[in-house]
Short mmCIF file of C-alpha atoms in Angstrom, two decimals:
data_model
loop_
_atom_site.label_atom_id
_atom_site.label_comp_id
_atom_site.label_asym_id
_atom_site.label_seq_id
_atom_site.Cartn_x
_atom_site.Cartn_y
_atom_site.Cartn_z
CA MET A 243 159.71 75.78 78.74
CA PRO A 244 157.42 78.07 80.18
CA ASP A 245 156.11 81.16 78.09
CA PRO A 246 158.02 84.27 79.98
CA GLU A 247 155.47 86.75 81.63
CA HIS A 248 154.95 90.17 83.59
CA THR A 249 158.51 90.67 85.98
CA VAL A 250 158.67 93.74 87.60
CA ILE A 251 162.54 94.71 89.24
CA SER A 252 161.60 96.99 91.56
CA GLY A 253 163.42 99.67 93.46
CA ALA A 254 167.02 99.14 91.86
CA THR A 255 169.49 101.71 90.10
CA VAL A 256 169.19 101.37 86.25
CA VAL A 257 172.76 101.96 83.93
CA THR A 258 170.86 101.74 80.72
CA MET A 259 173.17 102.32 78.47
CA ASP A 260 170.47 104.45 76.78
CA ASP A 261 171.41 107.97 76.32
CA SER A 262 167.62 109.50 76.28
CA ILE A 263 167.38 106.92 79.53
CA GLY A 264 170.57 107.59 81.49
CA VAL A 265 171.65 106.10 85.19
CA LEU A 266 168.19 105.70 87.60
CA ASP A 267 168.40 105.72 91.32
CA ASN A 268 165.85 104.68 91.85
CA ALA A 269 163.50 102.84 89.10
CA ASP A 270 161.73 99.93 87.88
CA VAL A 271 162.85 97.99 85.78
CA VAL A 272 158.69 96.47 84.10
CA ILE A 273 159.57 93.06 82.00
CA GLU A 274 155.70 92.31 79.79
CA GLY A 275 156.76 89.11 77.92
CA ASP A 276 160.27 88.89 76.25
CA ARG A 277 160.45 92.72 76.29
CA ILE A 278 161.56 95.32 78.12
CA HIS A 279 158.92 96.83 78.65
CA ALA A 280 158.88 100.48 80.48
CA VAL A 281 162.31 101.94 82.48
CA GLU A 282 160.19 103.80 85.37
CA PRO A 283 161.69 106.03 87.99
CA ARG A 284 160.58 106.26 91.96
CA THR A 285 160.32 108.04 95.00
CA GLY A 286 161.42 105.51 98.52
CA PRO A 287 163.20 102.18 98.70
CA GLY A 288 162.05 99.41 96.85
CA PRO A 289 162.29 95.36 97.59
CA GLU A 290 165.53 95.75 95.58
CA SER A 291 166.95 98.37 96.50
CA GLY A 292 170.65 97.69 96.97
CA ARG A 293 170.63 96.42 93.48
CA ILE A 294 172.43 97.70 90.15
CA VAL A 295 170.41 96.43 86.64
CA VAL A 296 172.12 96.55 83.93
CA PRO A 297 171.88 95.40 79.87
CA GLY A 298 173.00 91.55 79.85
CA PHE A 299 176.44 91.45 79.42
CA VAL A 300 177.86 90.09 75.05
CA ASN A 301 181.17 88.23 75.00
CA ALA A 302 181.92 88.73 71.30
CA HIS A 303 184.50 85.89 70.76
CA LEU A 304 184.70 82.60 73.05
CA HIS A 305 185.56 79.32 71.44
CA THR A 306 183.38 77.37 73.83
CA TRP A 307 184.19 73.88 71.90
CA GLN A 308 187.17 74.27 73.99
CA THR A 309 186.02 74.55 77.81
CA ALA A 310 186.76 71.12 79.22
CA LEU A 311 190.13 72.38 77.94
CA ARG A 312 189.76 74.59 81.17
CA GLY A 313 193.48 76.08 82.22
CA ILE A 314 195.52 73.51 80.23
CA ALA A 315 197.23 76.05 78.01
CA GLY A 316 197.54 78.40 81.27
CA ASN A 317 202.03 79.35 80.18
CA TRP A 318 201.67 78.05 76.55
CA THR A 319 202.53 80.79 73.55
CA LEU A 320 200.73 81.18 70.82
CA LEU A 321 202.86 78.71 69.24
CA GLU A 322 202.13 76.11 71.24
CA TYR A 323 198.29 76.72 71.39
CA LEU A 324 197.90 75.86 67.82
CA ARG A 325 200.31 73.24 68.18
CA TRP A 326 199.06 71.41 71.03
CA THR A 327 194.76 72.62 70.75
CA HIS A 328 194.06 72.68 66.67
CA ALA A 329 197.05 69.50 65.45
CA GLY A 330 196.74 67.68 68.54
CA LEU A 331 193.38 67.74 70.96
CA ALA A 332 191.15 69.18 68.70
CA THR A 333 191.50 66.13 66.13
CA HIS A 334 190.38 64.05 69.04
CA PHE A 335 186.97 65.36 69.72
CA THR A 336 183.60 63.83 68.54
CA PRO A 337 180.13 65.61 68.58
CA ASP A 338 179.66 64.54 72.45
CA ASP A 339 182.95 66.17 73.25
CA ILE A 340 181.99 69.45 71.37
CA HIS A 341 178.25 69.49 73.13
CA HIS A 342 179.68 69.06 76.62
CA GLY A 343 182.31 71.75 75.78
CA THR A 344 179.48 74.13 74.69
CA LEU A 345 177.32 73.91 77.66
CA ALA A 346 178.95 73.68 80.59
CA GLY A 347 180.95 77.18 78.19
CA ALA A 348 177.18 78.83 77.84
CA LEU A 349 175.94 77.62 81.44
CA ASN A 350 179.37 79.26 82.72
CA GLN A 351 178.59 82.53 80.46
CA LEU A 352 175.24 82.48 81.89
CA ASN A 353 176.61 82.41 85.27
CA CYS A 354 179.14 85.65 84.29
CA GLY A 355 176.24 87.73 83.84
CA THR A 356 177.17 87.00 79.14
CA THR A 357 173.27 86.57 78.20
CA THR A 358 174.89 86.72 74.41
CA LEU A 359 177.31 84.92 73.45
CA ALA A 360 179.43 84.66 69.91
CA ASP A 361 180.35 81.05 70.03
CA TRP A 362 183.37 81.27 66.79
CA CYS A 363 183.46 77.83 66.97
CA HIS A 364 186.53 76.53 64.31
CA ASN A 365 186.68 73.00 65.34
CA ASN A 366 184.09 71.01 63.95
CA PRO A 367 184.86 68.51 60.54
CA THR A 368 181.30 66.87 60.27
CA PRO A 369 177.73 68.32 60.29
CA GLN A 370 177.44 66.20 63.83
CA HIS A 371 180.11 68.06 65.01
CA THR A 372 178.72 70.84 64.07
CA ASP A 373 174.85 70.81 65.29
CA ALA A 374 175.87 69.11 68.60
CA ALA A 375 177.83 72.59 69.49
CA VAL A 376 174.00 74.13 67.98
CA ASP A 377 172.46 71.62 70.31
CA ALA A 378 174.38 72.54 73.77
CA LEU A 379 173.67 76.35 72.81
CA ASP A 380 169.89 75.59 72.26
CA ARG A 381 169.62 73.87 75.54
CA SER A 382 171.66 75.95 77.58
CA GLY A 383 168.79 79.12 76.58
CA ILE A 384 171.92 81.58 76.25
CA ARG A 385 171.42 83.77 73.34
CA ALA A 386 173.69 82.96 70.18
CA THR A 387 175.29 83.89 67.39
CA PHE A 388 176.94 79.83 65.92
CA LEU A 389 179.44 81.50 64.07
CA HIS A 390 180.72 78.12 61.75
CA GLY A 391 183.96 77.89 61.12
CA SER A 392 187.05 74.94 60.26
CA PRO A 393 189.14 73.19 61.74
CA LYS A 394 192.99 73.50 61.10
CA PRO A 395 194.90 69.61 61.55
CA ASP A 396 198.25 69.51 59.72
CA PRO A 397 197.81 68.85 56.15
CA LYS A 398 197.02 65.07 55.69
CA PRO A 399 199.29 63.16 52.34
CA GLY A 400 196.95 64.20 49.61
CA GLU A 401 194.04 66.43 50.41
CA PRO A 402 194.73 70.12 50.17
CA PRO A 403 195.86 72.20 53.02
CA TYR A 404 192.86 73.95 54.83
CA TRP A 405 194.54 77.39 54.31
CA GLU A 406 193.18 76.31 50.46
CA VAL A 407 190.02 74.73 50.97
CA PRO A 408 187.24 77.27 50.99
CA HIS A 409 184.08 77.86 53.47
CA PRO A 410 181.86 74.87 53.31
CA ARG A 411 178.72 77.08 51.63
CA ALA A 412 176.79 73.61 51.74
CA GLU A 413 176.96 72.78 55.50
CA ILE A 414 176.04 77.22 55.70
CA GLU A 415 173.07 76.11 53.21
CA ARG A 416 172.22 74.20 55.44
CA LEU A 417 172.53 74.35 58.58
CA ALA A 418 170.90 78.26 57.24
CA GLY A 419 167.52 75.73 56.88
CA GLN A 420 167.23 75.55 59.75
CA SER A 421 163.60 77.23 61.77
CA ARG A 422 165.77 77.52 65.54
CA PHE A 423 167.70 80.10 63.00
CA ASP A 424 164.77 82.18 62.55
CA GLY A 425 164.56 85.09 64.44
CA GLY A 426 164.73 83.24 68.18
CA LEU A 427 167.61 83.14 70.41
CA LEU A 428 169.94 81.85 68.16
CA ARG A 429 171.76 83.13 65.23
CA LEU A 430 173.64 81.70 62.74
CA GLY A 431 177.07 83.09 61.44
CA LEU A 432 180.51 82.71 59.74
CA ALA A 433 183.55 82.31 61.55
CA VAL A 434 185.63 82.51 58.14
CA LEU A 435 190.09 81.99 57.30
CA GLY A 436 190.32 85.61 56.24
CA PRO A 437 193.90 86.88 55.45
CA GLN A 438 195.53 85.74 58.29
CA TYR A 439 195.23 81.81 57.23
CA ALA A 440 194.07 81.48 54.11
CA THR A 441 195.28 82.29 50.36
CA VAL A 442 193.90 84.84 48.55
CA ASP A 443 191.99 82.82 46.19
CA VAL A 444 189.40 81.25 49.88
CA VAL A 445 189.77 85.43 51.13
CA VAL A 446 187.11 86.40 47.64
CA ALA A 447 185.64 83.24 47.24
CA ASP A 448 184.51 83.38 52.25
CA GLY A 449 184.07 86.96 50.71
CA GLU A 450 181.59 86.22 48.40
CA LEU A 451 179.93 83.70 50.50
CA ALA A 452 179.10 85.90 53.23
CA ASP A 453 177.98 88.75 51.29
CA GLU A 454 176.21 86.69 48.93
CA ILE A 455 174.03 85.67 51.81
CA GLY A 456 174.04 88.45 54.56
CA LEU A 457 175.67 86.79 57.29
CA VAL A 458 177.70 88.44 60.51
CA THR A 459 181.19 87.33 58.79
CA SER A 460 184.24 86.52 61.79
CA MET A 461 188.28 86.57 61.38
CA HIS A 462 190.71 86.40 62.91
CA GLN A 463 193.94 88.88 62.64
CA GLY A 464 197.08 88.70 63.40
CA GLY A 465 199.70 87.26 66.46
CA GLY A 466 201.44 86.29 64.22
CA LEU A 467 202.82 86.30 60.29
CA PRO A 468 199.92 86.39 57.57
CA ARG A 469 199.87 83.85 54.67
CA ALA A 470 197.61 85.48 52.71
CA PRO A 471 198.13 89.88 53.36
CA GLU A 472 197.33 90.79 50.26
CA GLY A 473 194.12 89.48 50.38
CA TRP A 474 192.02 92.59 52.71
CA GLN A 475 193.09 94.69 49.28
CA ALA A 476 191.50 92.02 47.41
CA LEU A 477 188.03 92.00 49.64
CA LEU A 478 188.04 96.03 49.08
CA ASP A 479 188.17 95.46 45.66
CA ARG A 480 185.53 93.08 45.32
CA ASN A 481 183.93 95.47 47.83
CA LEU A 482 182.94 92.55 50.32
CA LEU A 483 184.20 94.80 53.56
CA GLY A 484 181.29 96.41 55.98
CA PRO A 485 179.70 96.23 59.03
CA HIS A 486 178.36 92.29 58.60
CA VAL A 487 182.49 91.75 58.81
CA ASN A 488 183.76 91.14 62.37
CA VAL A 489 187.47 91.93 62.85
CA VAL A 490 189.63 89.20 66.13
CA HIS A 491 192.70 91.38 67.58
CA GLY A 492 193.70 93.30 64.09
CA HIS A 493 197.20 94.14 65.68
CA ASP A 494 199.00 94.05 62.46
CA LEU A 495 196.44 95.99 60.36
CA THR A 496 198.48 99.55 59.78
CA ASP A 497 196.32 102.15 60.71
CA ASP A 498 195.37 103.57 57.14
CA GLN A 499 193.53 99.55 56.67
CA LEU A 500 191.85 101.08 59.77
CA ARG A 501 191.16 103.61 59.03
CA ARG A 502 189.19 102.56 55.16
CA PHE A 503 188.05 99.33 57.50
CA THR A 504 185.93 101.54 60.29
CA ASP A 505 185.34 104.14 57.13
CA LEU A 506 182.79 100.88 56.25
CA GLY A 507 182.01 99.96 59.28
CA VAL A 508 183.61 96.50 59.60
CA THR A 509 183.69 96.49 63.50
CA PHE A 510 186.63 94.85 66.14
CA SER A 511 186.53 92.57 68.29
CA VAL A 512 189.45 91.73 71.74
CA THR A 513 190.49 89.75 73.62
CA PRO A 514 192.77 91.47 75.62
CA GLU A 515 194.15 88.69 78.30
CA ILE A 516 194.49 86.74 75.26
CA GLU A 517 196.40 89.19 73.17
CA MET A 518 198.86 90.60 76.08
CA THR A 519 199.19 86.26 77.02
CA MET A 520 200.02 85.14 73.53
CA GLY A 521 202.54 87.40 72.57
CA HIS A 522 199.25 89.51 69.66
CA GLY A 523 200.29 92.51 70.97
CA HIS A 524 198.69 96.21 72.20
CA PRO A 525 195.14 95.68 72.20
CA LEU A 526 193.87 97.61 69.87
CA ILE A 527 190.98 99.47 71.80
CA GLY A 528 193.27 103.03 70.87
CA ARG A 529 194.35 102.68 67.63
CA LEU A 530 190.40 102.28 66.90
CA ARG A 531 189.41 105.20 69.41
CA ASP A 532 192.03 107.15 66.93
CA HIS A 533 189.85 106.37 64.53
CA GLY A 534 186.38 108.03 65.85
CA VAL A 535 184.96 104.01 66.65
CA ALA A 536 185.13 101.32 70.27
CA PRO A 537 186.12 98.18 69.73
CA SER A 538 183.96 94.17 71.42
CA ILE A 539 185.33 92.47 74.01
CA GLY A 540 185.57 88.91 73.61
CA VAL A 541 187.20 85.75 76.17
CA ASP A 542 188.88 84.31 73.95
CA LEU A 543 189.87 80.76 75.60
CA GLU A 544 188.67 79.24 78.88
CA SER A 545 192.14 77.47 78.20
CA CYS A 546 193.55 79.58 79.64
CA LEU A 547 191.71 81.75 81.60
CA SER A 548 189.01 82.75 83.02
CA GLY A 549 185.69 83.05 80.82
CA ASP A 550 184.08 86.21 82.85
CA LEU A 551 183.69 89.13 80.49
CA LEU A 552 183.79 91.93 83.26
CA THR A 553 187.61 90.83 84.29
CA ALA A 554 188.60 91.34 80.32
CA ALA A 555 186.38 94.90 80.44
CA ARG A 556 188.62 95.86 83.06
CA THR A 557 191.65 94.72 81.98
CA ALA A 558 190.96 96.36 78.95
CA LEU A 559 190.60 99.77 80.25
CA ALA A 560 193.54 99.07 82.93
CA HIS A 561 195.69 98.29 80.23
CA GLN A 562 194.92 101.29 77.94
CA ARG A 563 195.19 104.00 80.34
CA ALA A 564 198.89 102.30 81.13
CA LEU A 565 200.19 102.95 77.31
CA ASP A 566 197.79 106.30 77.18
CA ASN A 567 199.99 107.55 81.06
CA ALA A 568 202.93 106.82 78.95
CA VAL A 569 202.92 108.44 76.02
CA TYR A 570 201.37 111.77 78.59
CA ARG A 571 204.56 111.49 81.07
CA GLN A 572 206.46 111.41 77.31
CA GLN A 573 204.98 114.39 76.82
CA ALA A 574 204.70 116.36 79.35
CA LYS A 575 206.79 119.24 79.77
CA PRO A 576 209.80 120.54 82.06
CA GLY A 577 208.49 121.54 85.09
CA GLU A 578 204.61 119.86 85.37
CA PRO A 579 203.61 116.96 86.47
CA PRO A 580 203.40 113.62 84.05
CA ILE A 581 200.12 112.85 85.09
CA ALA A 582 197.51 113.59 83.05
CA ASP A 583 194.30 116.08 84.32
CA ILE A 584 191.59 113.37 83.46
CA PRO A 585 191.64 109.33 82.39
CA SER A 586 192.12 109.18 78.17
CA LEU A 587 189.25 106.58 78.78
CA THR A 588 185.73 105.89 81.29
CA THR A 589 184.30 102.74 83.25
CA MET A 590 181.18 104.11 81.09
CA ASP A 591 183.48 103.13 77.57
CA ALA A 592 184.24 99.82 79.11
CA LEU A 593 180.49 99.29 79.60
CA ARG A 594 179.88 100.25 76.84
CA TRP A 595 182.46 97.65 75.69
CA ILE A 596 180.86 94.66 76.84
CA THR A 597 176.64 95.86 75.83
CA VAL A 598 176.43 98.06 73.33
CA GLU A 599 179.34 97.44 71.03
CA GLY A 600 179.20 93.58 71.84
CA ALA A 601 175.15 94.05 69.64
CA ARG A 602 176.49 96.33 67.42
CA MET A 603 178.82 93.83 66.94
CA LEU A 604 176.54 91.44 66.21
CA GLY A 605 174.05 93.40 64.24
CA GLN A 606 171.55 93.83 67.06
CA THR A 607 171.41 97.00 68.67
CA ASP A 608 167.37 96.74 67.64
CA ARG A 609 166.88 93.91 70.48
CA ILE A 610 169.63 94.03 72.57
CA GLY A 611 172.56 96.05 73.62
CA SER A 612 171.00 98.62 76.35
CA ILE A 613 167.84 98.75 78.63
CA THR A 614 165.11 100.76 76.24
CA PRO A 615 161.37 99.51 76.09
CA GLY A 616 161.37 98.05 73.03
CA LYS A 617 164.07 95.82 73.17
CA GLN A 618 164.74 92.45 74.63
CA ALA A 619 164.71 91.44 77.52
CA ASP A 620 168.48 90.42 78.89
CA LEU A 621 169.26 91.64 81.79
CA VAL A 622 172.17 91.05 84.88
CA VAL A 623 171.05 91.72 88.50
CA ILE A 624 174.32 93.13 90.54
CA ASP A 625 173.86 92.94 94.04
CA ALA A 626 175.46 96.04 94.94
CA ARG A 627 175.50 95.35 99.12
CA GLN A 628 177.94 92.63 99.29
CA PRO A 629 180.82 93.80 101.24
CA ASN A 630 183.47 94.64 97.71
CA MET A 631 180.60 97.08 96.21
CA GLN A 632 179.55 98.66 99.37
CA PRO A 633 179.36 101.85 99.90
CA VAL A 634 178.18 102.35 95.55
CA HIS A 635 179.69 106.20 95.32
CA ASP A 636 178.68 105.50 91.20
CA PRO A 637 177.06 102.34 90.34
CA VAL A 638 178.44 101.78 86.39
CA ASN A 639 182.78 102.54 88.95
CA ALA A 640 181.19 99.63 90.47
CA VAL A 641 179.92 97.41 88.14
CA VAL A 642 183.18 97.82 86.26
CA LEU A 643 185.48 97.59 89.01
CA GLN A 644 184.63 96.05 91.88
CA ALA A 645 181.74 93.92 90.67
CA GLY A 646 182.47 90.47 90.53
CA LEU A 647 181.04 87.04 90.42
CA ALA A 648 179.52 86.84 93.57
CA ASN A 649 177.99 89.65 92.90
CA VAL A 650 175.76 88.18 90.20
CA ASP A 651 173.14 87.43 91.67
CA SER A 652 170.57 86.88 88.94
CA VAL A 653 170.79 86.93 84.78
CA MET A 654 168.12 87.28 82.42
CA VAL A 655 167.64 86.09 78.72
CA ALA A 656 164.40 87.35 76.87
CA GLY A 657 162.82 87.70 79.30
CA ARG A 658 163.50 84.87 81.22
CA TRP A 659 165.34 84.43 84.30
CA ARG A 660 168.34 81.39 83.61
CA LYS A 661 170.83 82.49 86.76
CA ARG A 662 168.07 83.82 90.40
CA HIS A 663 169.38 85.18 92.60
CA GLY A 664 172.80 83.05 92.33
CA VAL A 665 171.39 80.04 91.13
CA LEU A 666 171.68 78.95 87.81
CA LEU A 667 168.36 77.50 86.47
CA ASP A 668 167.43 75.09 83.61
CA GLN A 669 164.64 75.29 80.97
CA GLN A 670 162.07 74.91 83.06
CA GLY A 671 162.69 77.34 85.86
CA LYS A 672 164.11 74.94 88.11
CA GLN A 673 167.65 74.67 89.49
CA LEU A 674 169.62 72.87 87.19
CA ASP A 675 171.22 69.39 88.57
CA PRO A 676 175.29 69.67 87.93
CA GLU A 677 175.22 66.39 86.92
CA THR A 678 173.53 66.59 84.30
CA TRP A 679 176.70 69.17 82.63
CA LEU A 680 179.73 68.41 85.16
CA VAL A 681 180.55 64.30 85.16
CA PRO A 682 180.09 63.92 81.27
CA LEU A 683 182.59 67.39 81.03
CA ARG A 684 184.87 65.68 83.26
CA GLU A 685 184.57 62.50 80.72
CA SER A 686 185.70 64.78 77.98
CA ALA A 687 188.28 65.69 79.48
CA ASP A 688 190.59 62.91 80.70
CA ARG A 689 189.59 61.48 77.58
CA LEU A 690 190.68 63.90 75.65
CA THR A 691 194.00 65.05 77.86
CA ALA A 692 194.94 61.37 77.39
CA ALA A 693 194.62 60.94 73.56
CA ILE A 694 198.07 63.40 73.34
CA GLY A 695 199.34 62.39 76.62
CA LEU A 696 199.04 65.18 79.07
#
């Protein structure tokens, strides 16, 4: 593949998400190789005036392997999803199916402005399935943390159920020995069962494995009755919770648990649309704010909804504002207008959720999440000249509340354009041929749905 080169994005509005630099109305972003070299204010319009540059988005939670199932779960409850997907469709996936879905899903993330993906892969019953997923991420050119999970099929006679099986140490050691996880675009992490899905013995074993190997470790919590709620205390007692641990959803945790976990640096990822659609409960954003922390944001399931992270952030912001406004109305004194003087959360908060906080969740704030000299050149160029965004009075408001897929003009990962002027590019910098991923994706989708009669 071609090496990244000297690139200058000239005369743009730059929302750096770096508190020491701020928002620059007219600046050049200078890229040398794979890194940001400088962010330089300038005078006078440049050749790319009318564009807003923001850090690449970080999708903190996506089951990318399900891309071939797009929209199939649009009217399913969580229980239907678990039955039809994990106990049904998932059992028919071949390694090729995993590859095709993961590749298309990663390409869509790039198309939407996501430059870093936390790929929560929990349908890899064999090493071949796992390698197929990682190969697809590598092929796409996205920056990704591959979170190695485990399937959840119905137990078979004579075999232990999945909730009694610790995470496979040998497979993690095999992956950790691969050179592609040595500091480039790909990193390795764990997607463990946690107290929601496993016995206490498995919870502790997985926690000890994560602590020993030192990998980012994510687990679901919420949406149903936990299998081992006492597992959280077991992790606390053994000092196995810390900044490397990520909790997805988290609805059923008590305020005391949230306080203790956040004090230890545990991060939380919210997937607002799925949580509201499938009955998990209200997203945790307000409760986390009360403990002085902010979440990262994920899409979760393209089998149910769009993969667009801006939509997820906008949904999360609107929903939490609605919850806060309802409380304010209830607390308003007689004769006072039941409307808050200032919003409870801002658009800058929402943009942080999908940039800075996503980087924090993955332990990569030193590399990504802001447009800071020395960091990796992961950037999104928003075309603000389109009718849906003009006139731009506030660039952050415009990006979070008005921008859509049509405005995501160009996307850069580590100094290389992966999307340029609306066109996805391959590893050689050439226009990506859709037939290379579209035909096998459709064939995979047809075979999988036919296998269970959908």
